[in-house]
mmCIF file of C-alpha atoms in Angstrom:
data_model
loop_
_atom_site.group_PDB
_atom_site.id
_atom_site.type_symbol
_atom_site.label_atom_id
_atom_site.label_comp_id
_atom_site.label_asym_id
_atom_site.label_seq_id
_atom_site.Cartn_x
_atom_site.Cartn_y
_atom_site.Cartn_z
ATOM 1 C CA MET A 13 71.570 113.394 72.084
ATOM 2 C CA LYS A 14 71.676 114.651 75.180
ATOM 3 C CA TYR A 15 74.606 116.048 77.217
ATOM 4 C CA THR A 16 74.766 117.045 81.030
ATOM 5 C CA LEU A 17 77.681 118.992 82.277
ATOM 6 C CA LEU A 18 78.307 117.868 85.675
ATOM 7 C CA SER A 19 80.191 120.417 88.376
ATOM 8 C CA ALA A 20 83.411 118.908 89.500
ATOM 9 C CA THR A 21 81.762 117.972 92.636
ATOM 10 C CA SER A 22 79.087 115.828 91.310
ATOM 11 C CA ALA A 23 81.798 113.883 89.175
ATOM 12 C CA LEU A 24 84.089 113.370 92.156
ATOM 13 C CA LEU A 25 80.716 112.179 94.421
ATOM 14 C CA LEU A 26 79.783 109.982 91.122
ATOM 15 C CA ALA A 27 83.103 108.189 91.013
ATOM 16 C CA ALA A 28 83.603 107.668 94.585
ATOM 17 C CA ALA A 29 80.100 105.956 94.713
ATOM 18 C CA SER A 30 80.619 103.572 91.521
ATOM 19 C CA PRO A 31 81.613 99.895 93.123
ATOM 20 C CA LEU A 32 83.426 99.502 89.741
ATOM 21 C CA GLN A 33 86.113 102.356 90.337
ATOM 22 C CA ALA A 34 88.496 100.265 92.188
ATOM 23 C CA ALA A 35 88.860 97.260 89.821
ATOM 24 C CA THR A 36 89.515 99.850 86.762
ATOM 25 C CA PRO A 37 92.491 99.230 84.335
ATOM 26 C CA ALA A 38 93.791 102.826 85.260
ATOM 27 C CA ALA A 39 93.733 102.035 89.277
ATOM 28 C CA ASN A 40 95.215 98.668 88.749
ATOM 29 C CA LEU A 41 98.496 97.741 90.154
ATOM 30 C CA LEU A 42 99.743 95.728 87.115
ATOM 31 C CA SER A 43 99.348 95.363 83.716
ATOM 32 C CA VAL A 44 101.070 92.938 80.485
ATOM 33 C CA HIS A 45 101.449 93.601 77.470
ATOM 34 C CA VAL A 46 102.471 90.691 74.451
ATOM 35 C CA LEU A 47 103.871 91.460 71.164
ATOM 36 C CA ASN A 48 105.094 88.497 68.443
ATOM 37 C CA GLU A 49 107.914 90.010 66.872
ATOM 38 C CA GLN A 50 108.038 87.710 63.750
ATOM 39 C CA THR A 51 104.616 88.787 62.969
ATOM 40 C CA GLY A 52 104.998 92.208 64.371
ATOM 41 C CA LYS A 53 101.682 92.234 65.849
ATOM 42 C CA PRO A 54 100.196 92.028 69.022
ATOM 43 C CA ALA A 55 99.961 88.381 70.819
ATOM 44 C CA ALA A 56 96.243 88.157 71.414
ATOM 45 C CA GLY A 57 94.903 84.790 73.249
ATOM 46 C CA VAL A 58 98.338 84.629 75.611
ATOM 47 C CA THR A 59 97.162 83.141 78.936
ATOM 48 C CA VAL A 60 98.795 84.535 81.363
ATOM 49 C CA THR A 61 99.221 83.500 85.232
ATOM 50 C CA LEU A 62 100.276 86.005 88.200
ATOM 51 C CA GLU A 63 101.426 84.250 90.919
ATOM 52 C CA GLN A 64 103.288 85.954 94.033
ATOM 53 C CA LYS A 65 106.307 84.458 96.507
ATOM 54 C CA GLN A 66 105.098 82.998 99.404
ATOM 55 C CA GLY A 67 107.878 81.293 101.278
ATOM 56 C CA SER A 68 109.465 78.940 99.237
ATOM 57 C CA GLY A 69 106.603 78.337 96.712
ATOM 58 C CA TRP A 70 104.159 80.421 94.984
ATOM 59 C CA LYS A 71 100.950 80.989 95.358
ATOM 60 C CA SER A 72 98.600 82.247 91.943
ATOM 61 C CA LEU A 73 96.536 85.485 92.580
ATOM 62 C CA ALA A 74 94.949 85.847 88.876
ATOM 63 C CA ARG A 75 95.022 84.166 85.517
ATOM 64 C CA ASP A 76 93.677 86.404 82.414
ATOM 65 C CA VAL A 77 94.172 86.053 78.438
ATOM 66 C CA THR A 78 95.347 88.972 76.384
ATOM 67 C CA ASP A 79 93.218 90.833 74.301
ATOM 68 C CA GLU A 80 93.283 91.759 70.743
ATOM 69 C CA GLN A 81 96.173 94.249 71.601
ATOM 70 C CA GLY A 82 97.959 91.699 73.230
ATOM 71 C CA ARG A 83 97.129 93.629 76.106
ATOM 72 C CA ILE A 84 95.879 92.465 80.236
ATOM 73 C CA LYS A 85 95.231 96.016 81.544
ATOM 74 C CA ALA A 86 94.486 94.947 84.895
ATOM 75 C CA LEU A 87 95.685 91.886 86.345
ATOM 76 C CA MET A 88 96.306 92.199 90.412
ATOM 77 C CA PRO A 89 93.273 91.419 92.317
ATOM 78 C CA ASP A 90 92.344 94.761 93.824
ATOM 79 C CA ALA A 91 92.299 92.685 97.446
ATOM 80 C CA VAL A 92 95.947 91.874 97.191
ATOM 81 C CA LYS A 93 98.116 94.962 96.518
ATOM 82 C CA GLN A 94 100.539 94.426 98.655
ATOM 83 C CA THR A 95 104.832 94.834 98.129
ATOM 84 C CA GLY A 96 106.731 91.695 97.747
ATOM 85 C CA THR A 97 107.855 89.486 94.998
ATOM 86 C CA TYR A 98 105.505 88.114 92.207
ATOM 87 C CA ARG A 99 105.802 86.383 88.851
ATOM 88 C CA VAL A 100 103.843 86.313 85.819
ATOM 89 C CA VAL A 101 103.804 83.020 83.462
ATOM 90 C CA PHE A 102 103.201 83.528 79.801
ATOM 91 C CA ALA A 103 101.818 80.621 78.339
ATOM 92 C CA THR A 104 103.576 80.685 75.098
ATOM 93 C CA GLY A 105 103.454 76.934 74.082
ATOM 94 C CA GLU A 106 100.304 77.271 73.727
ATOM 95 C CA TYR A 107 99.834 80.355 71.972
ATOM 96 C CA PHE A 108 102.135 79.049 69.258
ATOM 97 C CA HIS A 109 100.758 75.404 69.363
ATOM 98 C CA ALA A 110 97.252 77.635 68.661
ATOM 99 C CA HIS A 111 98.857 79.029 65.111
ATOM 100 C CA GLN A 112 100.462 75.382 64.559
ATOM 101 C CA GLN A 113 104.377 77.134 65.074
ATOM 102 C CA GLU A 114 107.119 75.257 66.902
ATOM 103 C CA SER A 115 108.128 76.901 70.357
ATOM 104 C CA PHE A 116 110.831 76.485 72.498
ATOM 105 C CA PHE A 117 109.915 77.794 75.992
ATOM 106 C CA PRO A 118 106.449 76.031 76.539
ATOM 107 C CA GLU A 119 106.279 79.122 79.075
ATOM 108 C CA ILE A 120 107.852 82.458 80.336
ATOM 109 C CA PRO A 121 108.338 83.094 83.902
ATOM 110 C CA VAL A 122 109.044 86.541 84.611
ATOM 111 C CA VAL A 123 110.007 87.812 88.387
ATOM 112 C CA PHE A 124 109.865 90.908 89.534
ATOM 113 C CA THR A 125 109.503 92.991 92.968
ATOM 114 C CA ILE A 126 106.616 95.463 93.745
ATOM 115 C CA SER A 127 108.548 97.712 96.199
ATOM 116 C CA SER A 128 105.825 100.251 96.189
ATOM 117 C CA THR A 129 101.898 100.151 95.727
ATOM 118 C CA GLN A 130 101.726 103.764 94.758
ATOM 119 C CA GLU A 131 103.128 102.690 91.238
ATOM 120 C CA HIS A 132 101.966 101.076 88.300
ATOM 121 C CA TYR A 133 104.165 98.018 86.907
ATOM 122 C CA HIS A 134 103.988 97.104 83.211
ATOM 123 C CA VAL A 135 105.622 93.868 82.022
ATOM 124 C CA PRO A 136 105.911 93.597 78.491
ATOM 125 C CA LEU A 137 106.971 90.680 76.725
ATOM 126 C CA LEU A 138 108.338 90.749 73.213
ATOM 127 C CA LEU A 139 107.986 87.017 71.596
ATOM 128 C CA SER A 140 109.349 84.955 69.150
ATOM 129 C CA GLN A 141 109.113 81.046 68.538
ATOM 130 C CA TYR A 142 113.263 80.776 69.990
ATOM 131 C CA GLY A 143 113.973 83.866 72.183
ATOM 132 C CA TYR A 144 111.923 86.487 74.198
ATOM 133 C CA SER A 145 112.783 90.154 76.044
ATOM 134 C CA THR A 146 111.283 91.798 78.569
ATOM 135 C CA TYR A 147 111.468 94.763 80.691
ATOM 136 C CA ARG A 148 110.170 96.894 83.214
ATOM 137 C CA GLY A 149 107.416 99.142 81.265
ATOM 138 C CA SER A 150 105.463 102.296 82.118
#
């Protein structure tokens, strides 16, 4: 295997030229993580929808499914990146139904405010069939 050492300038030029750079998870404004408190394991396969408050309603911006680690690392579309009120809606009823379990909450909406586009926002959800908890993560 051959390795090439790049100068700092070359590395910066390559990064700036990459069209995928803006869509990388590290640069994304919003991530989520779902943990199943009953099993103590990540909740893979939870559908999560991101919506933005507009007037008296909500505009759907993105939808994704948690990975094997219960994470969606980049949920905010790069074109949106603006302050405002948002919500993520976790489709928990579908998740529990897929695991042949009942659930009290068919979905869990979490409303939050993005006050700076220079920060990263992380919304973790600790989930069980009959309860949940969330907070602003990092």
